[in-house]
Amino acid sequence: MSTFTRGSTSTSTSTATGSTSDGKNGTMNGTTDGTFNATTTEASRRPRLSGMTWLVWRQHRAAFWTILAATALTAAWIVYQRGQLIDFLDGYGYPGRSLDEAGGTFTQYGDAFSFVAIGLQAIPVLLGVFLGAPLVAGDLENGTAKLVAAQSMGRTRWLATKLALAGLVAVVSTGVLSALFGWWWNPVKSEATVMDWTSGEAFNTTGPVPVALTLLSVFGGVAIGAVLRRTLTAMVVTFGFTVVLQLVWGYFLLSLGNVVTVTTNKGVTGENAFPSLPRGAYEIDQSYLTGSGDLLGWGTCSEAQTDAALQACLDKDDVVGWSVQYLPLSQMNAMQWFGASILFALTAGAVAFLFFWGRKRLV
């Protein structure tokens, strides 16, 4: 029998096989000649999903991993494009030189913004249709929901886990891309020729707006699927819902800001008669201002054929200057958060409906 000396910790001794192990995940491996090789290993403790979380992740892992992989690839592309943009701006001498003078040399960078912005605007629609609509509708259609309802965990926890994981993936994906796209655009943010900040290309792809739009699209799709209980039908209806959501959102977008009005009384046609607007401001409307404070459309006196006839017409109407309404670029962040708060409230309503509906109908 072979023996060996132990330390202060307890160990077990092997005889014929010559193998020993201690109480700290250590192992003693004996050989046929009676010698021992001691190795100590640390137990690998990695966080693992379990229970309902593991079940939901495994069920939808293909969609989740596809979304995360696409996010990583798009993020890498944005980082690369920003590096290219910064190199161009440094070599060009911006902001000392206006980009209006760049001509066609800046076209490829402007096209890159448009290309990525179009893709980012499609994310709420894609996730709503391919992630939200089938999330619950698929289980209702194939009978999985009945199996879940028979388990001890219950339908509420099942639904909450599904919504939490889907929402987490949507927030991570859109949040990362929104932050990176805003970081890319920031050096030329005040250049309307690059991208107008009130357009969907800029407003709906930066800040909290894309996250809010995506969550409402996804959870709205889940609600539609829960009601219709058919995957394909839910996907078609969700597509229509997300498209209408984008159109309605775009229609009310400008109303999120506080319109600023600036007036002048230096005439209409003279030098410096038109008011100077802040850089990057979005002009909403312009009118003629009369001495009594009334506003006339800028088409007033458009029938005048000569400058003298135009001035005579303006004098007759007592026009003294311009009145211009605009939204300053400085309001963009506040407008985005205000709009996002409305979308988040609608999303909360969709989630509340799902839990109310799910107490009795998700079987």
mmCIF file of C-alpha atoms in Angstrom:
data_model
loop_
_atom_site.group_PDB
_atom_site.id
_atom_site.type_symbol
_atom_site.label_atom_id
_atom_site.label_comp_id
_atom_site.label_asym_id
_atom_site.label_seq_id
_atom_site.Cartn_x
_atom_site.Cartn_y
_atom_site.Cartn_z
ATOM 1 C CA MET A 1 0.000 0.000 0.000
ATOM 2 C CA SER A 2 1.375 3.425 -0.886
ATOM 3 C CA THR A 3 1.073 6.301 1.546
ATOM 4 C CA PHE A 4 1.626 10.071 1.415
ATOM 5 C CA THR A 5 1.805 12.986 3.832
ATOM 6 C CA ARG A 6 -1.275 15.257 4.090
ATOM 7 C CA GLY A 7 -1.385 18.931 4.957
ATOM 8 C CA SER A 8 -3.789 20.564 7.384
ATOM 9 C CA THR A 9 -6.745 20.084 5.039
ATOM 10 C CA SER A 10 -8.560 16.812 4.980
ATOM 11 C CA THR A 11 -7.813 14.398 2.159
ATOM 12 C CA SER A 12 -8.731 10.873 1.258
ATOM 13 C CA THR A 13 -6.147 8.165 0.599
ATOM 14 C CA SER A 14 -6.361 5.634 -2.178
ATOM 15 C CA THR A 15 -4.931 2.142 -1.943
ATOM 16 C CA ALA A 16 -4.866 -0.123 -4.947
ATOM 17 C CA THR A 17 -5.615 2.546 -7.491
ATOM 18 C CA GLY A 18 -3.497 5.164 -5.770
ATOM 19 C CA SER A 19 -5.991 8.034 -6.326
ATOM 20 C CA THR A 20 -6.779 10.682 -3.740
ATOM 21 C CA SER A 21 -8.859 13.832 -3.541
ATOM 22 C CA ASP A 22 -9.009 16.693 -1.060
ATOM 23 C CA GLY A 23 -11.903 18.866 0.006
ATOM 24 C CA LYS A 24 -11.078 21.824 -2.285
ATOM 25 C CA ASN A 25 -11.756 20.348 -5.664
ATOM 26 C CA GLY A 26 -8.207 19.001 -5.726
ATOM 27 C CA THR A 27 -7.439 15.574 -7.147
ATOM 28 C CA MET A 28 -4.613 13.059 -6.601
ATOM 29 C CA ASN A 29 -3.948 10.807 -9.559
ATOM 30 C CA GLY A 30 -1.844 7.747 -8.830
ATOM 31 C CA THR A 31 0.274 5.695 -11.235
ATOM 32 C CA THR A 32 1.113 2.057 -11.293
ATOM 33 C CA ASP A 33 4.559 2.642 -9.755
ATOM 34 C CA GLY A 34 3.055 4.092 -6.609
ATOM 35 C CA THR A 35 3.774 7.756 -7.331
ATOM 36 C CA PHE A 36 1.143 10.519 -7.324
ATOM 37 C CA ASN A 37 0.543 13.634 -9.418
ATOM 38 C CA ALA A 38 -1.453 16.274 -7.544
ATOM 39 C CA THR A 39 -3.520 18.753 -9.509
ATOM 40 C CA THR A 40 -5.826 21.419 -8.213
ATOM 41 C CA THR A 41 -8.678 22.811 -10.274
ATOM 42 C CA GLU A 42 -11.048 25.616 -9.530
ATOM 43 C CA ALA A 43 -14.675 24.965 -10.262
ATOM 44 C CA SER A 44 -15.806 27.077 -13.111
ATOM 45 C CA ARG A 45 -18.781 29.071 -12.076
ATOM 46 C CA ARG A 46 -20.395 30.768 -15.030
ATOM 47 C CA PRO A 47 -23.811 32.399 -14.864
ATOM 48 C CA ARG A 48 -26.339 30.097 -16.432
ATOM 49 C CA LEU A 49 -29.956 30.616 -17.316
ATOM 50 C CA SER A 50 -32.369 28.359 -15.507
ATOM 51 C CA GLY A 51 -36.050 27.651 -15.174
ATOM 52 C CA MET A 52 -38.475 29.729 -17.182
ATOM 53 C CA THR A 53 -35.762 32.139 -18.368
ATOM 54 C CA TRP A 54 -33.792 29.266 -19.889
ATOM 55 C CA LEU A 55 -36.926 27.865 -21.503
ATOM 56 C CA VAL A 56 -37.917 31.154 -23.151
ATOM 57 C CA TRP A 57 -34.374 31.919 -24.299
ATOM 58 C CA ARG A 58 -33.983 28.453 -25.799
ATOM 59 C CA GLN A 59 -37.350 28.689 -27.514
ATOM 60 C CA HIS A 60 -36.522 32.002 -29.199
ATOM 61 C CA ARG A 61 -32.733 31.801 -29.263
ATOM 62 C CA ALA A 62 -32.529 31.852 -33.066
ATOM 63 C CA ALA A 63 -34.325 35.217 -33.233
ATOM 64 C CA PHE A 64 -32.421 36.635 -30.265
ATOM 65 C CA TRP A 65 -28.990 35.668 -31.567
ATOM 66 C CA THR A 66 -29.824 36.908 -35.068
ATOM 67 C CA ILE A 67 -30.799 40.312 -33.694
ATOM 68 C CA LEU A 68 -27.685 40.570 -31.529
ATOM 69 C CA ALA A 69 -25.388 39.457 -34.363
ATOM 70 C CA ALA A 70 -26.914 41.969 -36.770
ATOM 71 C CA THR A 71 -26.480 44.651 -34.110
ATOM 72 C CA ALA A 72 -22.796 43.814 -33.699
ATOM 73 C CA LEU A 73 -22.151 43.926 -37.456
ATOM 74 C CA THR A 74 -23.990 47.231 -37.881
ATOM 75 C CA ALA A 75 -22.160 48.725 -34.902
ATOM 76 C CA ALA A 76 -18.802 47.767 -36.411
ATOM 77 C CA TRP A 77 -19.809 49.347 -39.723
ATOM 78 C CA ILE A 78 -20.834 52.603 -38.022
ATOM 79 C CA VAL A 79 -17.552 52.791 -36.110
ATOM 80 C CA TYR A 80 -15.649 52.312 -39.362
ATOM 81 C CA GLN A 81 -17.679 54.954 -41.196
ATOM 82 C CA ARG A 82 -17.180 57.491 -38.422
ATOM 83 C CA GLY A 83 -13.437 57.004 -38.651
ATOM 84 C CA GLN A 84 -13.625 57.649 -42.392
ATOM 85 C CA LEU A 85 -15.731 60.771 -41.827
ATOM 86 C CA ILE A 86 -13.371 62.224 -39.213
ATOM 87 C CA ASP A 87 -10.377 61.662 -41.503
ATOM 88 C CA PHE A 88 -12.151 63.516 -44.306
ATOM 89 C CA LEU A 89 -13.237 66.429 -42.106
ATOM 90 C CA ASP A 90 -9.742 66.855 -40.680
ATOM 91 C CA GLY A 91 -8.195 66.829 -44.134
ATOM 92 C CA TYR A 92 -10.848 69.156 -45.527
ATOM 93 C CA GLY A 93 -10.466 71.733 -42.764
ATOM 94 C CA TYR A 94 -13.996 71.541 -41.327
ATOM 95 C CA PRO A 95 -15.514 73.519 -39.629
ATOM 96 C CA GLY A 96 -13.244 76.276 -40.917
ATOM 97 C CA ARG A 97 -14.461 75.491 -44.426
ATOM 98 C CA SER A 98 -18.150 75.018 -45.183
ATOM 99 C CA LEU A 99 -19.256 71.639 -46.479
ATOM 100 C CA ASP A 100 -21.250 73.500 -49.135
ATOM 101 C CA GLU A 101 -17.914 73.962 -50.916
ATOM 102 C CA ALA A 102 -17.045 70.257 -50.763
ATOM 103 C CA GLY A 103 -19.194 69.365 -53.743
ATOM 104 C CA GLY A 104 -19.056 65.737 -54.809
ATOM 105 C CA THR A 105 -16.197 64.855 -52.498
ATOM 106 C CA PHE A 106 -18.621 64.601 -49.565
ATOM 107 C CA THR A 107 -21.283 62.649 -51.444
ATOM 108 C CA GLN A 108 -20.115 59.204 -50.328
ATOM 109 C CA TYR A 109 -20.264 60.224 -46.663
ATOM 110 C CA GLY A 110 -23.751 61.685 -47.037
ATOM 111 C CA ASP A 111 -24.904 58.542 -48.845
ATOM 112 C CA ALA A 112 -23.537 56.406 -46.008
ATOM 113 C CA PHE A 113 -25.676 58.338 -43.515
ATOM 114 C CA SER A 114 -28.799 57.840 -45.625
ATOM 115 C CA PHE A 115 -28.134 54.140 -46.182
ATOM 116 C CA VAL A 116 -27.678 53.340 -42.481
ATOM 117 C CA ALA A 117 -30.534 55.647 -41.406
ATOM 118 C CA ILE A 118 -32.980 53.820 -43.684
ATOM 119 C CA GLY A 119 -31.936 50.512 -42.156
ATOM 120 C CA LEU A 120 -32.299 51.816 -38.609
ATOM 121 C CA GLN A 121 -35.780 53.163 -39.352
ATOM 122 C CA ALA A 122 -36.796 49.675 -40.458
ATOM 123 C CA ILE A 123 -35.820 48.083 -37.127
ATOM 124 C CA PRO A 124 -39.150 48.765 -35.331
ATOM 125 C CA VAL A 125 -41.056 47.240 -38.232
ATOM 126 C CA LEU A 126 -38.805 44.179 -38.511
ATOM 127 C CA LEU A 127 -38.720 43.438 -34.794
ATOM 128 C CA GLY A 128 -42.427 44.028 -34.434
ATOM 129 C CA VAL A 129 -43.222 41.567 -37.237
ATOM 130 C CA PHE A 130 -40.596 38.863 -36.682
ATOM 131 C CA LEU A 131 -40.106 39.059 -32.908
ATOM 132 C CA GLY A 132 -43.248 40.536 -31.376
ATOM 133 C CA ALA A 133 -46.026 38.955 -33.431
ATOM 134 C CA PRO A 134 -44.883 35.288 -33.108
ATOM 135 C CA LEU A 135 -43.755 35.592 -29.480
ATOM 136 C CA VAL A 136 -47.079 34.493 -27.972
ATOM 137 C CA ALA A 137 -49.142 33.738 -31.079
ATOM 138 C CA GLY A 138 -46.913 30.781 -31.910
ATOM 139 C CA ASP A 139 -47.478 29.178 -28.496
ATOM 140 C CA LEU A 140 -51.218 29.766 -28.700
ATOM 141 C CA GLU A 141 -51.393 28.311 -32.183
ATOM 142 C CA ASN A 142 -49.405 25.118 -31.538
ATOM 143 C CA GLY A 143 -50.773 24.485 -28.048
ATOM 144 C CA THR A 144 -47.613 25.186 -26.047
ATOM 145 C CA ALA A 145 -49.491 27.737 -23.964
ATOM 146 C CA LYS A 146 -51.788 25.024 -22.625
ATOM 147 C CA LEU A 147 -48.803 23.019 -21.475
ATOM 148 C CA VAL A 148 -47.364 26.063 -19.708
ATOM 149 C CA ALA A 149 -50.701 26.785 -18.039
ATOM 150 C CA ALA A 150 -50.643 23.303 -16.512
ATOM 151 C CA GLN A 151 -47.294 23.902 -14.803
ATOM 152 C CA SER A 152 -46.755 25.265 -11.319
ATOM 153 C CA MET A 153 -45.067 28.477 -12.533
ATOM 154 C CA GLY A 154 -48.249 29.826 -14.101
ATOM 155 C CA ARG A 155 -49.118 31.909 -17.135
ATOM 156 C CA THR A 156 -48.264 35.275 -15.603
ATOM 157 C CA ARG A 157 -44.632 34.367 -14.979
ATOM 158 C CA TRP A 158 -44.389 32.768 -18.414
ATOM 159 C CA LEU A 159 -45.729 35.890 -20.098
ATOM 160 C CA ALA A 160 -43.569 38.210 -17.957
ATOM 161 C CA THR A 161 -40.424 36.251 -18.838
ATOM 162 C CA LYS A 162 -41.209 36.335 -22.535
ATOM 163 C CA LEU A 163 -41.831 40.074 -22.503
ATOM 164 C CA ALA A 164 -38.759 40.768 -20.362
ATOM 165 C CA LEU A 165 -36.338 38.847 -22.591
ATOM 166 C CA ALA A 166 -37.805 40.185 -25.829
ATOM 167 C CA GLY A 167 -37.796 43.716 -24.428
ATOM 168 C CA LEU A 168 -34.215 43.366 -23.197
ATOM 169 C CA VAL A 169 -32.951 42.235 -26.593
ATOM 170 C CA ALA A 170 -34.863 45.051 -28.324
ATOM 171 C CA VAL A 171 -33.543 47.712 -25.914
ATOM 172 C CA VAL A 172 -29.938 46.513 -26.141
ATOM 173 C CA SER A 173 -30.034 46.359 -29.928
ATOM 174 C CA THR A 174 -31.710 49.718 -30.597
ATOM 175 C CA GLY A 175 -29.981 51.469 -27.700
ATOM 176 C CA VAL A 176 -26.502 50.546 -28.914
ATOM 177 C CA LEU A 177 -27.222 51.457 -32.531
ATOM 178 C CA SER A 178 -28.927 54.718 -31.541
ATOM 179 C CA ALA A 179 -25.955 55.807 -29.441
ATOM 180 C CA LEU A 180 -23.426 54.901 -32.134
ATOM 181 C CA PHE A 181 -25.392 56.549 -34.942
ATOM 182 C CA GLY A 182 -25.717 59.758 -32.920
ATOM 183 C CA TRP A 183 -21.964 59.622 -32.199
ATOM 184 C CA TRP A 184 -21.267 59.251 -35.924
ATOM 185 C CA TRP A 185 -23.578 62.101 -36.914
ATOM 186 C CA ASN A 186 -22.579 64.533 -34.141
ATOM 187 C CA PRO A 187 -19.582 66.176 -35.918
ATOM 188 C CA VAL A 188 -21.870 67.388 -38.761
ATOM 189 C CA LYS A 189 -25.124 67.585 -36.809
ATOM 190 C CA SER A 190 -25.740 71.257 -37.617
ATOM 191 C CA GLU A 191 -25.382 70.702 -41.376
ATOM 192 C CA ALA A 192 -28.869 70.459 -42.842
ATOM 193 C CA THR A 193 -27.366 69.433 -46.183
ATOM 194 C CA VAL A 194 -26.035 66.253 -44.548
ATOM 195 C CA MET A 195 -29.175 65.276 -42.659
ATOM 196 C CA ASP A 196 -32.084 67.451 -41.531
ATOM 197 C CA TRP A 197 -32.525 66.880 -37.784
ATOM 198 C CA THR A 198 -36.342 67.033 -38.054
ATOM 199 C CA SER A 199 -36.433 64.237 -40.631
ATOM 200 C CA GLY A 200 -37.099 60.648 -39.699
ATOM 201 C CA GLU A 201 -33.547 59.763 -40.788
ATOM 202 C CA ALA A 202 -32.133 61.727 -37.865
ATOM 203 C CA PHE A 203 -34.913 62.174 -35.311
ATOM 204 C CA ASN A 204 -36.078 58.551 -35.297
ATOM 205 C CA THR A 205 -32.614 56.982 -35.260
ATOM 206 C CA THR A 206 -30.935 58.814 -32.376
ATOM 207 C CA GLY A 207 -31.627 59.364 -28.697
ATOM 208 C CA PRO A 208 -34.462 57.500 -26.955
ATOM 209 C CA VAL A 209 -36.873 57.572 -29.910
ATOM 210 C CA PRO A 210 -35.734 54.367 -31.690
ATOM 211 C CA VAL A 211 -35.872 52.447 -28.405
ATOM 212 C CA ALA A 212 -39.384 53.708 -27.675
ATOM 213 C CA LEU A 213 -40.628 53.054 -31.209
ATOM 214 C CA THR A 214 -39.188 49.534 -31.190
ATOM 215 C CA LEU A 215 -40.648 48.599 -27.805
ATOM 216 C CA LEU A 216 -44.109 49.812 -28.823
ATOM 217 C CA SER A 217 -43.845 47.919 -32.114
ATOM 218 C CA VAL A 218 -42.693 44.705 -30.419
ATOM 219 C CA PHE A 219 -45.182 44.723 -27.542
ATOM 220 C CA GLY A 220 -47.927 45.906 -29.857
ATOM 221 C CA GLY A 221 -47.119 42.919 -32.056
ATOM 222 C CA VAL A 222 -47.271 40.625 -29.010
ATOM 223 C CA ALA A 223 -50.713 42.014 -28.125
ATOM 224 C CA ILE A 224 -51.930 41.530 -31.687
ATOM 225 C CA GLY A 225 -50.656 37.950 -31.659
ATOM 226 C CA ALA A 226 -52.305 37.249 -28.314
ATOM 227 C CA VAL A 227 -55.672 38.378 -29.676
ATOM 228 C CA LEU A 228 -55.484 36.791 -33.142
ATOM 229 C CA ARG A 229 -53.793 33.556 -31.959
ATOM 230 C CA ARG A 230 -52.423 32.846 -35.441
ATOM 231 C CA THR A 231 -48.784 33.538 -36.226
ATOM 232 C CA LEU A 232 -48.992 34.439 -39.911
ATOM 233 C CA THR A 233 -52.112 36.561 -39.477
ATOM 234 C CA ALA A 234 -50.532 38.344 -36.511
ATOM 235 C CA MET A 235 -47.386 39.107 -38.525
ATOM 236 C CA VAL A 236 -49.388 40.628 -41.381
ATOM 237 C CA VAL A 237 -51.499 42.774 -39.052
ATOM 238 C CA THR A 238 -48.440 43.796 -37.054
ATOM 239 C CA PHE A 239 -46.741 44.950 -40.242
ATOM 240 C CA GLY A 240 -49.672 47.238 -40.941
ATOM 241 C CA PHE A 241 -49.682 48.440 -37.347
ATOM 242 C CA THR A 242 -45.993 49.353 -37.363
ATOM 243 C CA VAL A 243 -46.215 51.144 -40.701
ATOM 244 C CA VAL A 244 -49.199 53.209 -39.542
ATOM 245 C CA LEU A 245 -47.367 53.934 -36.291
ATOM 246 C CA GLN A 246 -44.410 55.338 -38.223
ATOM 247 C CA LEU A 247 -46.678 57.501 -40.398
ATOM 248 C CA VAL A 248 -48.660 58.913 -37.481
ATOM 249 C CA TRP A 249 -45.487 59.540 -35.523
ATOM 250 C CA GLY A 250 -43.959 61.431 -38.440
ATOM 251 C CA TYR A 251 -47.101 63.533 -38.836
ATOM 252 C CA PHE A 252 -47.035 64.763 -35.218
ATOM 253 C CA LEU A 253 -43.245 64.971 -34.889
ATOM 254 C CA LEU A 254 -42.891 68.738 -35.305
ATOM 255 C CA SER A 255 -45.662 69.419 -32.794
ATOM 256 C CA LEU A 256 -43.390 68.081 -30.041
ATOM 257 C CA GLY A 257 -41.360 71.304 -30.058
ATOM 258 C CA ASN A 258 -42.012 74.896 -29.023
ATOM 259 C CA VAL A 259 -42.102 77.062 -32.121
ATOM 260 C CA VAL A 260 -39.965 80.197 -31.934
ATOM 261 C CA THR A 261 -41.068 83.337 -33.798
ATOM 262 C CA VAL A 262 -38.690 86.090 -34.846
ATOM 263 C CA THR A 263 -39.771 89.367 -36.540
ATOM 264 C CA THR A 264 -38.067 92.268 -38.289
ATOM 265 C CA ASN A 265 -39.136 95.801 -39.251
ATOM 266 C CA LYS A 266 -36.444 96.614 -41.798
ATOM 267 C CA GLY A 267 -38.589 96.114 -44.839
ATOM 268 C CA VAL A 268 -38.709 93.102 -47.110
ATOM 269 C CA THR A 269 -36.277 93.576 -49.958
ATOM 270 C CA GLY A 270 -33.493 95.548 -48.322
ATOM 271 C CA GLU A 271 -30.124 94.207 -47.220
ATOM 272 C CA ASN A 272 -30.312 92.157 -43.996
ATOM 273 C CA ALA A 273 -34.108 92.524 -44.063
ATOM 274 C CA PHE A 274 -34.688 88.815 -43.533
ATOM 275 C CA PRO A 275 -34.087 87.652 -39.932
ATOM 276 C CA SER A 276 -31.003 85.603 -39.137
ATOM 277 C CA LEU A 277 -31.799 82.128 -37.790
ATOM 278 C CA PRO A 278 -29.582 79.979 -35.543
ATOM 279 C CA ARG A 279 -27.390 77.421 -37.268
ATOM 280 C CA GLY A 280 -29.262 74.207 -37.882
ATOM 281 C CA ALA A 281 -32.685 75.761 -37.258
ATOM 282 C CA TYR A 282 -35.656 74.266 -39.081
ATOM 283 C CA GLU A 283 -37.818 76.933 -40.688
ATOM 284 C CA ILE A 284 -41.533 76.205 -40.393
ATOM 285 C CA ASP A 285 -43.161 79.263 -41.953
ATOM 286 C CA GLN A 286 -42.470 82.824 -43.061
ATOM 287 C CA SER A 287 -44.893 85.715 -43.518
ATOM 288 C CA TYR A 288 -44.949 89.443 -44.156
ATOM 289 C CA LEU A 289 -45.433 91.551 -41.034
ATOM 290 C CA THR A 290 -47.579 94.685 -41.223
ATOM 291 C CA GLY A 291 -47.293 97.785 -39.080
ATOM 292 C CA SER A 292 -50.392 96.706 -37.129
ATOM 293 C CA GLY A 293 -48.887 93.306 -36.346
ATOM 294 C CA ASP A 294 -50.942 91.321 -38.841
ATOM 295 C CA LEU A 295 -49.375 88.578 -40.923
ATOM 296 C CA LEU A 296 -49.690 88.302 -44.694
ATOM 297 C CA GLY A 297 -48.688 85.317 -46.786
ATOM 298 C CA TRP A 298 -45.318 85.611 -48.489
ATOM 299 C CA GLY A 299 -47.114 85.283 -51.796
ATOM 300 C CA THR A 300 -48.658 88.721 -51.281
ATOM 301 C CA CYS A 301 -47.860 91.040 -54.178
ATOM 302 C CA SER A 302 -46.399 88.144 -56.164
ATOM 303 C CA GLU A 303 -48.100 89.523 -59.266
ATOM 304 C CA ALA A 304 -45.806 92.559 -59.262
ATOM 305 C CA GLN A 305 -43.561 92.521 -62.346
ATOM 306 C CA THR A 306 -40.902 95.023 -61.226
ATOM 307 C CA ASP A 307 -39.172 95.921 -57.978
ATOM 308 C CA ALA A 308 -40.890 99.287 -57.981
ATOM 309 C CA ALA A 309 -44.318 97.673 -58.408
ATOM 310 C CA LEU A 310 -43.507 95.196 -55.620
ATOM 311 C CA GLN A 311 -42.485 97.957 -53.227
ATOM 312 C CA ALA A 312 -45.597 99.979 -54.059
ATOM 313 C CA CYS A 313 -47.777 96.929 -53.320
ATOM 314 C CA LEU A 314 -45.992 96.285 -50.016
ATOM 315 C CA ASP A 315 -46.344 99.912 -48.990
ATOM 316 C CA LYS A 316 -50.026 99.783 -49.783
ATOM 317 C CA ASP A 317 -50.466 96.809 -47.437
ATOM 318 C CA ASP A 318 -48.285 98.509 -44.793
ATOM 319 C CA VAL A 319 -45.729 95.672 -44.819
ATOM 320 C CA VAL A 320 -42.783 96.581 -42.564
ATOM 321 C CA GLY A 321 -40.811 93.335 -42.329
ATOM 322 C CA TRP A 322 -40.777 89.579 -41.881
ATOM 323 C CA SER A 323 -42.176 87.129 -39.364
ATOM 324 C CA VAL A 324 -40.457 83.723 -39.340
ATOM 325 C CA GLN A 325 -41.343 80.658 -37.283
ATOM 326 C CA TYR A 326 -38.705 77.991 -36.661
ATOM 327 C CA LEU A 327 -37.551 75.187 -34.392
ATOM 328 C CA PRO A 328 -33.985 75.528 -33.086
ATOM 329 C CA LEU A 329 -31.647 72.539 -33.100
ATOM 330 C CA SER A 330 -31.227 72.977 -29.342
ATOM 331 C CA GLN A 331 -34.767 71.621 -28.840
ATOM 332 C CA MET A 332 -34.061 68.282 -30.479
ATOM 333 C CA ASN A 333 -33.101 66.406 -27.313
ATOM 334 C CA ALA A 334 -36.119 67.680 -25.349
ATOM 335 C CA MET A 335 -38.454 66.873 -28.239
ATOM 336 C CA GLN A 336 -37.093 63.346 -28.459
ATOM 337 C CA TRP A 337 -37.558 62.650 -24.755
ATOM 338 C CA PHE A 338 -41.035 64.157 -24.756
ATOM 339 C CA GLY A 339 -42.054 62.046 -27.724
ATOM 340 C CA ALA A 340 -40.398 58.950 -26.277
ATOM 341 C CA SER A 341 -42.294 59.388 -23.011
ATOM 342 C CA ILE A 342 -45.570 59.267 -24.965
ATOM 343 C CA LEU A 343 -44.447 56.109 -26.753
ATOM 344 C CA PHE A 344 -43.333 54.514 -23.476
ATOM 345 C CA ALA A 345 -46.745 55.274 -21.968
ATOM 346 C CA LEU A 346 -48.450 53.576 -24.920
ATOM 347 C CA THR A 347 -46.092 50.618 -24.520
ATOM 348 C CA ALA A 348 -47.004 50.352 -20.828
ATOM 349 C CA GLY A 349 -50.652 50.280 -21.876
ATOM 350 C CA ALA A 350 -49.952 47.415 -24.306
ATOM 351 C CA VAL A 351 -48.163 45.462 -21.556
ATOM 352 C CA ALA A 352 -51.008 46.058 -19.097
ATOM 353 C CA PHE A 353 -53.481 44.816 -21.709
ATOM 354 C CA LEU A 354 -51.399 41.666 -22.229
ATOM 355 C CA PHE A 355 -51.419 40.776 -18.535
ATOM 356 C CA PHE A 356 -55.134 41.563 -18.243
ATOM 357 C CA TRP A 357 -55.895 39.468 -21.316
ATOM 358 C CA GLY A 358 -53.481 36.735 -20.295
ATOM 359 C CA ARG A 359 -55.122 35.978 -16.956
ATOM 360 C CA LYS A 360 -57.960 34.157 -18.690
ATOM 361 C CA ARG A 361 -57.258 33.972 -22.416
ATOM 362 C CA LEU A 362 -53.648 32.739 -22.794
ATOM 363 C CA VAL A 363 -54.583 29.060 -22.980
#
